[in-house]
Structure formats: structure tokens, C-alpha cells
Short mmCIF file of C-alpha atoms in Angstrom, two decimals:
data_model
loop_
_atom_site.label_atom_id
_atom_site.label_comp_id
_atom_site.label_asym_id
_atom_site.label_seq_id
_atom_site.Cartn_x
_atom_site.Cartn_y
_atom_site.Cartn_z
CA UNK A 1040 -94.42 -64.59 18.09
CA UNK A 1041 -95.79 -64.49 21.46
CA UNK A 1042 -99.54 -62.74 19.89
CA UNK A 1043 -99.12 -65.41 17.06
CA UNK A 1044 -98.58 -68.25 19.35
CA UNK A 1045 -101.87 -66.67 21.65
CA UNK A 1046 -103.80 -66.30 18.95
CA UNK A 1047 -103.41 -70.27 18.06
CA UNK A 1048 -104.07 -70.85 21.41
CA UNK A 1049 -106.95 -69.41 21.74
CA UNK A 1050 -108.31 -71.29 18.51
CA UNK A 1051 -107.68 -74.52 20.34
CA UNK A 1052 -109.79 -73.88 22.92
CA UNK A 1053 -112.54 -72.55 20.58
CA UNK A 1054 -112.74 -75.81 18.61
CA UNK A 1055 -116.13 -77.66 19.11
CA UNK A 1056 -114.15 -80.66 18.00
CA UNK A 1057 -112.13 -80.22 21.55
CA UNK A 1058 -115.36 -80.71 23.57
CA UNK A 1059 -116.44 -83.53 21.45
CA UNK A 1060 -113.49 -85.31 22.05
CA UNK A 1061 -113.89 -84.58 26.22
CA UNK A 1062 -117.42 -86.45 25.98
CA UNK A 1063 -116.11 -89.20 23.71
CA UNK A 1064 -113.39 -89.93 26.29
CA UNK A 1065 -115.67 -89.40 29.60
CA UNK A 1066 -117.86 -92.45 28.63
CA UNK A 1067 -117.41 -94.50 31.77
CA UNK A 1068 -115.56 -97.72 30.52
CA UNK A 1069 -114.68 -100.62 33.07
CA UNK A 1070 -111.63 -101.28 32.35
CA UNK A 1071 -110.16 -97.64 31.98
CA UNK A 1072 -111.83 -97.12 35.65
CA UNK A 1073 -110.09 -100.01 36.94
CA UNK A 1074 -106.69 -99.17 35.04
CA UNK A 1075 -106.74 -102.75 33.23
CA UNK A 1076 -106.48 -101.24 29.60
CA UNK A 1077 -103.01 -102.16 28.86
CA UNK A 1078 -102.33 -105.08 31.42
CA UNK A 1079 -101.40 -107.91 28.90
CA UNK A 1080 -102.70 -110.36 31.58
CA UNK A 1081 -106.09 -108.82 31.67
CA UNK A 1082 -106.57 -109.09 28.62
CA UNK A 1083 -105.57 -112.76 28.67
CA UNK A 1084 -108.32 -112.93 31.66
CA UNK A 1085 -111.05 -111.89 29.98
CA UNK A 1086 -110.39 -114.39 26.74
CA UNK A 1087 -110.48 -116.79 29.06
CA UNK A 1088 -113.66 -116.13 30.53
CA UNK A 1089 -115.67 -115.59 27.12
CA UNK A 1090 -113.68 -118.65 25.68
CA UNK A 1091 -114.74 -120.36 28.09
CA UNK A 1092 -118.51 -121.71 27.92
CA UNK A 1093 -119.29 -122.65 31.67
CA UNK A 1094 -118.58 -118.88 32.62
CA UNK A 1095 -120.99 -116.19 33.63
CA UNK A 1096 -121.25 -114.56 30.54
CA UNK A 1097 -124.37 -116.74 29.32
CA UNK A 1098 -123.27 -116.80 25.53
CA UNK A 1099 -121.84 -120.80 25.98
CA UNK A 1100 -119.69 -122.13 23.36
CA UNK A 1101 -120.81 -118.86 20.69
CA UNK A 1102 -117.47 -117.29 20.79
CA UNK A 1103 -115.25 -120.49 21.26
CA UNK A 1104 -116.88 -122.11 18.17
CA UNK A 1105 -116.17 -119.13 16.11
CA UNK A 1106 -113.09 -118.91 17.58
CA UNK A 1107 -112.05 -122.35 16.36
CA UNK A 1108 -113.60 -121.95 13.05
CA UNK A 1109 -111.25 -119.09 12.74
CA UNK A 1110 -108.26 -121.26 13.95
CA UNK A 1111 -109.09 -124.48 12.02
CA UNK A 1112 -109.60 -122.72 8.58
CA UNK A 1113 -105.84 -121.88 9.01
CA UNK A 1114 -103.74 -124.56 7.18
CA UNK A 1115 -101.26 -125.19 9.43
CA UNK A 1116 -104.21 -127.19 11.16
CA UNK A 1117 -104.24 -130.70 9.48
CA UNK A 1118 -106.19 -133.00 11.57
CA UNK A 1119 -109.80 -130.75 11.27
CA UNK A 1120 -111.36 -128.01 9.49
CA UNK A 1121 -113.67 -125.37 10.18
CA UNK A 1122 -116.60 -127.02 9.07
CA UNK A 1123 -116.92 -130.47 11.83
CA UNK A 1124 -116.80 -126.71 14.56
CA UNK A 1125 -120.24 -126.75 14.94
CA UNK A 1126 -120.65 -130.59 15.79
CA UNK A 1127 -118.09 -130.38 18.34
CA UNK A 1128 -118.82 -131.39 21.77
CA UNK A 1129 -118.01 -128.60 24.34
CA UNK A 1130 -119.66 -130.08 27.26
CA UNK A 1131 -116.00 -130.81 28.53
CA UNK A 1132 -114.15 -127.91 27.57
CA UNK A 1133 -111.77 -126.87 29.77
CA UNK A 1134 -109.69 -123.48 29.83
CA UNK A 1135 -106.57 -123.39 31.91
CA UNK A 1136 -104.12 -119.91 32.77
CA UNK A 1137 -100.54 -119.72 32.81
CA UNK A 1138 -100.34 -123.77 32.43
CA UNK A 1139 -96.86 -124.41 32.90
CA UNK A 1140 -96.56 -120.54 31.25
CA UNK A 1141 -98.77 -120.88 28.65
CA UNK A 1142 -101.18 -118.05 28.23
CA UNK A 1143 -103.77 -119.81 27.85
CA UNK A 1144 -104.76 -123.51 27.37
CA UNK A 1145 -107.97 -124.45 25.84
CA UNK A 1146 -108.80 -128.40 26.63
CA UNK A 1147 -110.93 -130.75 25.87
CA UNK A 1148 -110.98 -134.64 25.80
CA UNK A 1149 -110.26 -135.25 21.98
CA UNK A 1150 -107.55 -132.25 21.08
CA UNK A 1151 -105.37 -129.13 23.20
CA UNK A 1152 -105.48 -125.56 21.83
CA UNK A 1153 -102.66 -123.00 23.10
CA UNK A 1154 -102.87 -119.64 23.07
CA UNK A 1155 -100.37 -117.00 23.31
CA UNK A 1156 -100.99 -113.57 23.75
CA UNK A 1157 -98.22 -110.93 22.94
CA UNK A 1158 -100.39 -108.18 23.37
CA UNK A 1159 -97.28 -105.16 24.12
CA UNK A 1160 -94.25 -108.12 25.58
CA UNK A 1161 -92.22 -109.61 23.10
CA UNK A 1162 -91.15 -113.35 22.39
CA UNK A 1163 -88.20 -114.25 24.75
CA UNK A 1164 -86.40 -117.75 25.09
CA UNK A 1165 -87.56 -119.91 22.52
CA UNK A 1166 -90.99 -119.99 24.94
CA UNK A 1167 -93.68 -120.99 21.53
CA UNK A 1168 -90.63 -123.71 20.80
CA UNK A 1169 -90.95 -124.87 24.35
CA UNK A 1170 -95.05 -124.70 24.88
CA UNK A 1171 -95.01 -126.56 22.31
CA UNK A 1172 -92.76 -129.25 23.30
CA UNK A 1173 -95.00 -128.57 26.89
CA UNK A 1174 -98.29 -129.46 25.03
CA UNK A 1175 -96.60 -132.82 23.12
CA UNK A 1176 -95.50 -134.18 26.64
CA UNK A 1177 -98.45 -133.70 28.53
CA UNK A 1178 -100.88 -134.36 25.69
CA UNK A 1179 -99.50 -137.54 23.66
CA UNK A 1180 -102.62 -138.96 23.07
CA UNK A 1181 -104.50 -135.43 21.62
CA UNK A 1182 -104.48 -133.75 18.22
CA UNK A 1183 -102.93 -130.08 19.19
CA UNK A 1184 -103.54 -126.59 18.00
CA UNK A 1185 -101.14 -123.44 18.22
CA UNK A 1186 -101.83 -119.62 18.06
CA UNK A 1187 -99.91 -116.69 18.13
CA UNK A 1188 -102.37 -113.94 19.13
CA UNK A 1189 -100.78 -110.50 18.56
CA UNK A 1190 -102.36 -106.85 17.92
CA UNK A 1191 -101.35 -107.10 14.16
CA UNK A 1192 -101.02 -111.16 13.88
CA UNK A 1193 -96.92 -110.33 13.68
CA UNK A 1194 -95.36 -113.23 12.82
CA UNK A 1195 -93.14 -115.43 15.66
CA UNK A 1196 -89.08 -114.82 15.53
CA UNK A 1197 -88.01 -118.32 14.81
CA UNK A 1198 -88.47 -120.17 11.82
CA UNK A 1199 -90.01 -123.35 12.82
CA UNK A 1200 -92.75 -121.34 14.77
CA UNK A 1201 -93.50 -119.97 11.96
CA UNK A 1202 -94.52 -122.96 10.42
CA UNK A 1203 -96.78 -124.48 13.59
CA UNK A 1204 -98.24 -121.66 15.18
CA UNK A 1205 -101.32 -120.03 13.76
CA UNK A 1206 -101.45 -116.35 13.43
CA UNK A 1207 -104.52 -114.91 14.97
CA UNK A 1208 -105.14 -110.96 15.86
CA UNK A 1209 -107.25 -108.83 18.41
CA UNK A 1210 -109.76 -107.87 14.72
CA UNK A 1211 -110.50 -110.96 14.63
CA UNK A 1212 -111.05 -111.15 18.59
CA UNK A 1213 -113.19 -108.10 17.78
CA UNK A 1214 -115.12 -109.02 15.09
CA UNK A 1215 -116.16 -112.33 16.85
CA UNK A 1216 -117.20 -110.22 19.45
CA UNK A 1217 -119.37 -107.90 17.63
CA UNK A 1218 -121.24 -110.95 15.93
CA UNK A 1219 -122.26 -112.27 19.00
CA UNK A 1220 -123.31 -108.57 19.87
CA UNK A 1221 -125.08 -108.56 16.20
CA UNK A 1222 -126.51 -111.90 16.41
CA UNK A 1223 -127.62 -112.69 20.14
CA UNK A 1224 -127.18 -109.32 22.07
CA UNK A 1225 -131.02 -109.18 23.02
CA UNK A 1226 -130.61 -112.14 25.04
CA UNK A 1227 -127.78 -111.63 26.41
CA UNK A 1228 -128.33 -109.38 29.78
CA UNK A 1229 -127.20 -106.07 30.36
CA UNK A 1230 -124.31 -106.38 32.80
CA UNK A 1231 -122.59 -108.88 29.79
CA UNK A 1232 -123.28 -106.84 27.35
CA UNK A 1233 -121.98 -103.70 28.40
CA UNK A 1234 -118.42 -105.61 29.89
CA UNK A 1235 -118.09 -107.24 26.08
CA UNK A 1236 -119.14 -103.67 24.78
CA UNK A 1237 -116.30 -101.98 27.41
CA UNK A 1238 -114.11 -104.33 25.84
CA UNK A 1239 -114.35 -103.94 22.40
CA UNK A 1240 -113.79 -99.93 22.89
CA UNK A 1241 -110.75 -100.87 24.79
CA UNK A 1242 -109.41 -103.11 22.46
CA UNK A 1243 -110.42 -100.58 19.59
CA UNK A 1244 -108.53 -97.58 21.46
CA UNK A 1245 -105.44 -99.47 22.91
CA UNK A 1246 -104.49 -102.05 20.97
CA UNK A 1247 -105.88 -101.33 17.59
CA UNK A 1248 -105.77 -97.41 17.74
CA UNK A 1249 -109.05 -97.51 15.78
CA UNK A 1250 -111.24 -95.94 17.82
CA UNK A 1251 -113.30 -92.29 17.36
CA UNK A 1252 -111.62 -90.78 20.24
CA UNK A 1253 -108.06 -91.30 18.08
CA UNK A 1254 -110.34 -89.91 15.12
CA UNK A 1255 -111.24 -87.17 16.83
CA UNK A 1256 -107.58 -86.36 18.52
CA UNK A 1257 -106.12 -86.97 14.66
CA UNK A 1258 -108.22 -83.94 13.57
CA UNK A 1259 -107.61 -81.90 16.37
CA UNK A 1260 -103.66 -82.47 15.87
CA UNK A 1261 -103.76 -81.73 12.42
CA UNK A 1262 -105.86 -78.07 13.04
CA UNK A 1263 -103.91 -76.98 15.80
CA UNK A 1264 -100.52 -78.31 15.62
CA UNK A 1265 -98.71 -75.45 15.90
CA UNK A 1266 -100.73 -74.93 19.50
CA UNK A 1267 -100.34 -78.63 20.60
CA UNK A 1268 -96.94 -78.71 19.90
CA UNK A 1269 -96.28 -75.60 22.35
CA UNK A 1270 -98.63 -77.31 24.65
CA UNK A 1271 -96.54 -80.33 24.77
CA UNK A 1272 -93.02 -78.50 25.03
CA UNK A 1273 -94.33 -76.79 28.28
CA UNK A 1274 -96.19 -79.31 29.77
CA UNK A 1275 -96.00 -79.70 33.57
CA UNK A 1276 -93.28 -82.20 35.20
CA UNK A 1277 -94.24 -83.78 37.47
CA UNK A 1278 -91.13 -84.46 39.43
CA UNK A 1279 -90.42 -80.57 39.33
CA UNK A 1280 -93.51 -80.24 40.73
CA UNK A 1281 -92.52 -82.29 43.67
CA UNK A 1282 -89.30 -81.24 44.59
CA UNK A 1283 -89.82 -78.46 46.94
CA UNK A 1284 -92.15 -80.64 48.48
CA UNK A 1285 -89.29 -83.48 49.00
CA UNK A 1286 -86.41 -81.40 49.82
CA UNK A 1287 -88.62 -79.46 51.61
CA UNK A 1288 -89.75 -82.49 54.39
CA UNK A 1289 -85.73 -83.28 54.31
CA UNK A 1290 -84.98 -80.05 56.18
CA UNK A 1291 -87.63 -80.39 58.34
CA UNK A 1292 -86.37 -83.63 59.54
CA UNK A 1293 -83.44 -82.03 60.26
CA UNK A 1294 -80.54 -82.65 57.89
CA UNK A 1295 -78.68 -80.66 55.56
CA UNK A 1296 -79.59 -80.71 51.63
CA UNK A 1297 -76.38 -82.02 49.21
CA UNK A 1298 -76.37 -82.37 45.97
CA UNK A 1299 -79.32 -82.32 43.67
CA UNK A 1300 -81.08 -83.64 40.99
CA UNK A 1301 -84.53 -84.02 39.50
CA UNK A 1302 -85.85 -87.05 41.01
CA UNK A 1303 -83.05 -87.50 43.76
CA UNK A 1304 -83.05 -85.33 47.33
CA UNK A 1305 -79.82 -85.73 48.78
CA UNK A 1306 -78.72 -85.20 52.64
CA UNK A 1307 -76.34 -85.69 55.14
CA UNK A 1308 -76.74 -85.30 59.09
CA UNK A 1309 -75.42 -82.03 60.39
CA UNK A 1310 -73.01 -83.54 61.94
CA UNK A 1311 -71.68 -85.85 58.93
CA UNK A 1312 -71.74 -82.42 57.35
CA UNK A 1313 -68.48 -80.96 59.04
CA UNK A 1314 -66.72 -84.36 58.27
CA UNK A 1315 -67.49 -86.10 54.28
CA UNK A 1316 -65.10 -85.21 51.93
CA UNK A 1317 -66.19 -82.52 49.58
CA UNK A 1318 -64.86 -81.12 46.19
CA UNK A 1319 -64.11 -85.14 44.84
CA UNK A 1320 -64.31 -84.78 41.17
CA UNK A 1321 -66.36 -87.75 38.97
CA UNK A 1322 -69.15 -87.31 41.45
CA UNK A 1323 -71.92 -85.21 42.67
CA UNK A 1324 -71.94 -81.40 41.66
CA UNK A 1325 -70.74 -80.57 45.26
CA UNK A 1326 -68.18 -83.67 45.35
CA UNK A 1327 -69.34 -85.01 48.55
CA UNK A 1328 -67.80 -88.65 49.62
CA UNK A 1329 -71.09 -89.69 50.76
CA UNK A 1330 -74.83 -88.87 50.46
CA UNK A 1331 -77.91 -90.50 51.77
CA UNK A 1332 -80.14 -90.39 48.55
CA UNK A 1333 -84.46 -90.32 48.50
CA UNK A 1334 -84.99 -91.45 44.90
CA UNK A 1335 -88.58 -90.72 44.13
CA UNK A 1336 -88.67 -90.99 40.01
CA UNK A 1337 -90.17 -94.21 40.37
CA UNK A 1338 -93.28 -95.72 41.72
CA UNK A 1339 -91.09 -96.19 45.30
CA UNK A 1340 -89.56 -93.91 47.14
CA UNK A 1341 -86.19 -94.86 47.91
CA UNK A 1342 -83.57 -94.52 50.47
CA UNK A 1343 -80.04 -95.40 49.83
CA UNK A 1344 -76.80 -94.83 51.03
CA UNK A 1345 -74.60 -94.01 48.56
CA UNK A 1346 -70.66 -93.87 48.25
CA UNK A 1347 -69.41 -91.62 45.29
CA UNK A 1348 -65.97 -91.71 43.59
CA UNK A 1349 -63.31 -90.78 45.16
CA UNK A 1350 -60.13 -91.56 46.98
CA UNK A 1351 -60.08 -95.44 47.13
CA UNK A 1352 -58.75 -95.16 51.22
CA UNK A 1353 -61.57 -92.99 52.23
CA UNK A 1354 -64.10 -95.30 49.88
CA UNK A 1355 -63.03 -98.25 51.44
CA UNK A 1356 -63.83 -96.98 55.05
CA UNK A 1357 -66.48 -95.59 54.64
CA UNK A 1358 -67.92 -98.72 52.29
CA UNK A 1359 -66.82 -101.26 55.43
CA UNK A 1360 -68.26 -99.07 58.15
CA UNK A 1361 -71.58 -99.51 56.41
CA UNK A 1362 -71.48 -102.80 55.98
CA UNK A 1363 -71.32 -102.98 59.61
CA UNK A 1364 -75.05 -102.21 59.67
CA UNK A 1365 -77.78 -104.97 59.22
CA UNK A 1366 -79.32 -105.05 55.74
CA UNK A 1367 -76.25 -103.90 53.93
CA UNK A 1368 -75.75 -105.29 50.72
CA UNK A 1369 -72.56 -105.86 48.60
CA UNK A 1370 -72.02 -102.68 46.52
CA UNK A 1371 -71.41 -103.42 42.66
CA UNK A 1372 -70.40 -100.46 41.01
CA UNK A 1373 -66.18 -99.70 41.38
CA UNK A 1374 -67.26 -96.26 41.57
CA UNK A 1375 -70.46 -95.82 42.17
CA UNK A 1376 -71.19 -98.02 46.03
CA UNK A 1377 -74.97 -97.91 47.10
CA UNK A 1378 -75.04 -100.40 50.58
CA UNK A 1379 -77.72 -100.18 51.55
CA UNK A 1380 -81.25 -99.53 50.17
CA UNK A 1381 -85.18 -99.25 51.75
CA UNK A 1382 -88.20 -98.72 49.84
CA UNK A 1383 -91.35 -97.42 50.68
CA UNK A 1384 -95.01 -97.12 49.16
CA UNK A 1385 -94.92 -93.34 47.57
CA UNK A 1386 -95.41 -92.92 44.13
CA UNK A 1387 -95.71 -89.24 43.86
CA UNK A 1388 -97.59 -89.89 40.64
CA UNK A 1389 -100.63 -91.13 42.50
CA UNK A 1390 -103.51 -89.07 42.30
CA UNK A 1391 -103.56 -89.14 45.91
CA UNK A 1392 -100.33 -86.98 45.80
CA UNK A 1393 -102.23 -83.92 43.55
CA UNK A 1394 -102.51 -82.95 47.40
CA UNK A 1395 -98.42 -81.89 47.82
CA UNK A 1396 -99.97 -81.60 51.30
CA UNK A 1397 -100.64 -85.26 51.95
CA UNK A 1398 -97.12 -86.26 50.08
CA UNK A 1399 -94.98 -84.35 52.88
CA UNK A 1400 -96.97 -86.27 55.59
CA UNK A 1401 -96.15 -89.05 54.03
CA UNK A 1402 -92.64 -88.45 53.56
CA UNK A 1403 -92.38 -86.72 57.19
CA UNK A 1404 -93.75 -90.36 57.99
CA UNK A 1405 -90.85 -92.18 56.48
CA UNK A 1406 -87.94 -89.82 57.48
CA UNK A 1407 -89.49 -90.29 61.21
CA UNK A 1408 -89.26 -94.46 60.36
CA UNK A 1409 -86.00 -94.36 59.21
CA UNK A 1410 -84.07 -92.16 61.75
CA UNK A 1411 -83.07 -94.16 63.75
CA UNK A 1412 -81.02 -96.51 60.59
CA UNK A 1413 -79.68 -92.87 60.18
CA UNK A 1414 -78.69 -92.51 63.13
CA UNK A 1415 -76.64 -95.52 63.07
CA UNK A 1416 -75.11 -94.92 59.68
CA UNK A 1417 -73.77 -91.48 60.84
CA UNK A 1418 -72.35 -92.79 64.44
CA UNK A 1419 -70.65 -95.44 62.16
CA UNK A 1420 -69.27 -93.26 59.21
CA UNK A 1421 -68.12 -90.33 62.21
CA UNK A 1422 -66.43 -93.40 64.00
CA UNK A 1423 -64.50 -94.34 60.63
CA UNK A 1424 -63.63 -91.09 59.13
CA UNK A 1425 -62.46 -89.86 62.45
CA UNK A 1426 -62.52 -91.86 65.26
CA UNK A 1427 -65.46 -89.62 67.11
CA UNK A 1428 -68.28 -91.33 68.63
#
């Protein structure tokens, strides 16, 4: 199995297809290099700005007159149609964000267009119900427009949506796009053209997973599954990865490692040591009453004090000694009591953190900050537990 599984290996790595792929993906695109691919409200950004025909871009009203022709072809539009687009006025067009939570609003002195974009969020609230409603208040006097702008024009939850709100998708955002490219890209300069090009290949790759680079991964998948798959099963973890480094800093601060977990390094003082009850059942592998906790599974690091289950008497002091202490919060869980919490900026996923070496200065930095909140939480608990100062 092991030769077999070696041999497959091996045939991955020989694959012309696999460097292919590499090149495809290290095109430099500007919205992968600024991490903006699958921001929803990036994406809204940048409609905005080519909507929009006062911008920088240079292409005026090209897309937003396609754009309506698109829009007012759709029958649930009554009061135009696609053909009086091109006679339109857009001399006082005027594109507003997030107007009073709309996505976007598209203006102008005669009618109101809305747009909203539920690019990877779902619906929530009855919010098309209530833009619309929005648009009728502050518009009276304007003809009004709606679209639903989705990956795969999905249709909206609630009925009467349904039957206002135009369906619109990002292929049809893209093929406008490429038109324009088509028809007027020689005049349009270099810097636009690339950003509108950088934006179709996102769009393409993210949102419409049509793009080579999925080609290309497809038939690499298919060839080498059996490889892949193994691949994938023994990828690295991250937060195993990590962990020495974590509990690692926690000694050298001092204190004394508890029970652990992936993700979680868990510590008392030395001192708190001789006194928390151990061997509670329903709690941490080791039973301990109490544990200071540094969570770092998330894009924080976190400190909390946490009370586990346990003898309600013993809870209860411990629970109202730390409460004593500024910043403590009201624990909900009947079980499970975290009183206080402090976060701090260390996401050991950041690429900054591929140097373990940096992370444990960093978290030597934050034990050192909060020391002296430790300090205080142990001369409280020792004072509670057993009257000791």
C-alpha cells in the first residue's frame, strides 16, 4: 500500500498539468493581492464605481446603459423598456452605498434603481420587502426599479418579492463587462483595463467557478485522486502546529499547564495550583474547578477565566470572588462560567506567524500585559477558597 500510494505520488508531481496550473494561479490579480475576492462589500464597491459614470474609470454611462437595458427588458418593469436606454439622460445620475441598507442605490431625477447584492449572505428580515417600502417613502414622486443580484440570479424567499424584484446575475455583470472590453478597450487606458480585466477573473474563479484555473484543478483531481485524497487526509493543522509554541510561552511566563485542547492552552498560577479543586467530573480532562484559558482558534487570541462544573458552593465562590475584579462580566452558562474575557490582535493564521519565532514574542508580550489582572484573580480566588492572602 505504502509503494502503491508512493508511486501515485510521485505521478502527481510529474504532471505538466500541475505546473500549468502554478502559472495560471501566479498571475498577479488585484484583488487576490489585496484579499478582496470574496468580500461581498467589495464587490458591491466596485459596481458602484463602473455603474457609476462620473468615476475614474473613463467608460461614462457604457456599462450603466447596458446595465439598464438588461434590467428594463425584464417585465416586471412596466413604466420603460429597454429601447428609450440609450436616450436617457445620465448627466445626473447619482449612485448611493448602503442608503438606509440598501446595497446600492442608483438615482437619477426621473426614476430610483435598487440593487441588492447577495453575493455569499443570505436574505434575512424581510430586508427586499422593506427597501422597497424604503424606496416608495423617500421617492413618491419617481418611477422605481428593483434587482436581486445573486451569483446564479436565485430567486428571493418571499412571494411578493418575487413578483417586484428583477433577477439579475454576476454573467450578466460579466458579459457587460467584456463588451465594453470588446467594444471600447483601446481607448480605455491601461490601469482601467487591467482592474475591469482583474475583475472579471475574479468574478469568473469565485463566484462563478468558471475559470481555467478550476479547469485545470478539475483535471488534475480526476488523474490523481487517489494521491490528492491522501494529500488532503494528512494535510498540516495549523493549530497543531502552534501548540508547542503556545503552551510553550505559558511556562515560560511562569504558570503551570492544565488541561488541554487543540486550540485552548490552559494554566493556573503555581500557587492556585496547590488549592483548585481537581478530579470534578463534567469538566476538563484533569477536573480542575478553575482554569485561565488562551483560546487561539480564532482570529483573536483570547484570555478568559473560566469556572467549570462542579460543586455549586465552591462555584459560587469562586464565580463572586471574580466578579470582584473590574471588567467582569455576568457568566451565562449554569455550568460552564467564563467572567471575564480579553482579546488581543494574534491570529496565528497570519502569514506573519509562519515565523513560530515571532508568535511566542508576541504571546510572551501579552502574558507580560496581562500579569498583573492575573495576579489579582489568583490573590482573589486564594482569598475565597481559603482565606490566604
Amino acid at each position: 500500500m505504502a509503494a502503491d500510494i508512493v508511486s501515485k505520488l510521485s505521478g502527481l508531481i510529474k504532471d505538466p498539468e500541475l505546473e500549468r496550473l502554478d502559472l495560471t494561479l501566479l498571475k498577479p490579480n488585484f484583488f487576490e493581492i489585496l484579499g478582496l475576492s470574496h468580500m461581498e462589500i467589495r464587490h458591491s464597491n466596485f459596481l458602484a464605481w463602473i455603474l457609476d459614470p462620473h468615476q475614474s474609470h473613463r467608460v461614462g454611462d457604457i456599462f450603466l446603459k447596458w446595465f439598464l437595458k438588461d434590467v428594463f427588458s425584464d417585465q416586471k418593469v412596466t413604466w420603460i423598456n429597454e429601447f428609450r436606454v440609450d436616450s436617457l439622460n445620465t448627466d445626473f445620475v447619482t449612485i448611493h452605498r448602503e442608503f438606509k441598507s440598501i446595497d446600492l442605490l442608483l438615482e437619477t431625477p426621473n426614476f430610483v434603481v435598487i440593487i441588492e447584492n447577495k453575493l455569499w449572505s443570505k436574505e434575512h428580515s424581510d430586508q427586499l420587502s422593506r427597501y422597497k417600502a424604503v424606496v416608495e417613502r423617500e421617492f413618491p414622486e419617481r418611477e422605481h426599479a428593483f434587482v436581486f443580484l445573486t451569483p446564479y440570479a436565485e430567486a428571493p424567499e418571499q412571494d411578493e418579492d418575487r413578483e417586484t424584484y428583477v433577477l439579475f446575475n454576476y454573467e450578466s455583470i460579466i458579459r457587460i463587462l467584456e463588451i465594453i472590453m470588446q467594444t471600447y478597450g483601446q481607448s480605455i487606458s491601461d490601469k482601467v483595463s487591467a482592474y475591469i480585466q482583474d475583475y472579471i477573473s475574479v468574478v469568473r474563479r469565485y463566484v462563478m467557478q468558471d475559470d481555467e484555473a478550476i479547469t485545470i484543478a478539475r483535471e488534475i483531481y480526476n488523474n490523481h485522486r487517489e494521491a490528492l485524497d491522501f494529500i488532503f487526509e494528512n494535510k498540516p493543522d495549523r493549530l497543531l502546529e502552534v501548540k508547542q509554541t503556545v503552551e510553550d510561552a505559558v511556562l515560560k511566563a511562569g504558570y503551570v499547564l492544565g488541561s488541554l485542547g487543540k486550540g485552548y492552552a490552559r494554566f493556573l498560577t503555581p500557587k492556585l495550583d496547590t488549592v483548585i479543586p481537581k478530579g470534578q467530573d463534567g469538566g476538563w480532562r484533569n477536573g480542575e474547578g478553575f482554569l485561565f484559558e488562551v483560546i487561539y482558534r480564532n482570529k483573536v487570541m483570547t484570555l478568559n477565566c473560566v469556572v467549570s462544573p462542579g460543586p455549586q458552593s465552591s462555584r459560587e465562590k469562586m464565580i463572586n470572588a471574580l466578579k470582584t475584579i473590574d471588567g467582569a462580566k455576568n457568566p451565562k452558562g449554569l455550568k460552564w462560567s467564563s467572567v471575564h474575557s480579553h482579546s488581543h490582535r494574534i491570529n496565528v493564521n497570519h502569514e506573519k506567524y509562519d515565523d513560530l519565532g515571532m508568535l511566542a514574542k508576541d504571546i510572551d508580550e501579552m502574558l507580560g500585559k496581562e500579569k498583573a489582572f492575573i495576579n489579582e484573580v489568583e490573590s482573589v480566588l486564594l482569598k475565597a477558597l481559603y482565606d490566604k492572602g
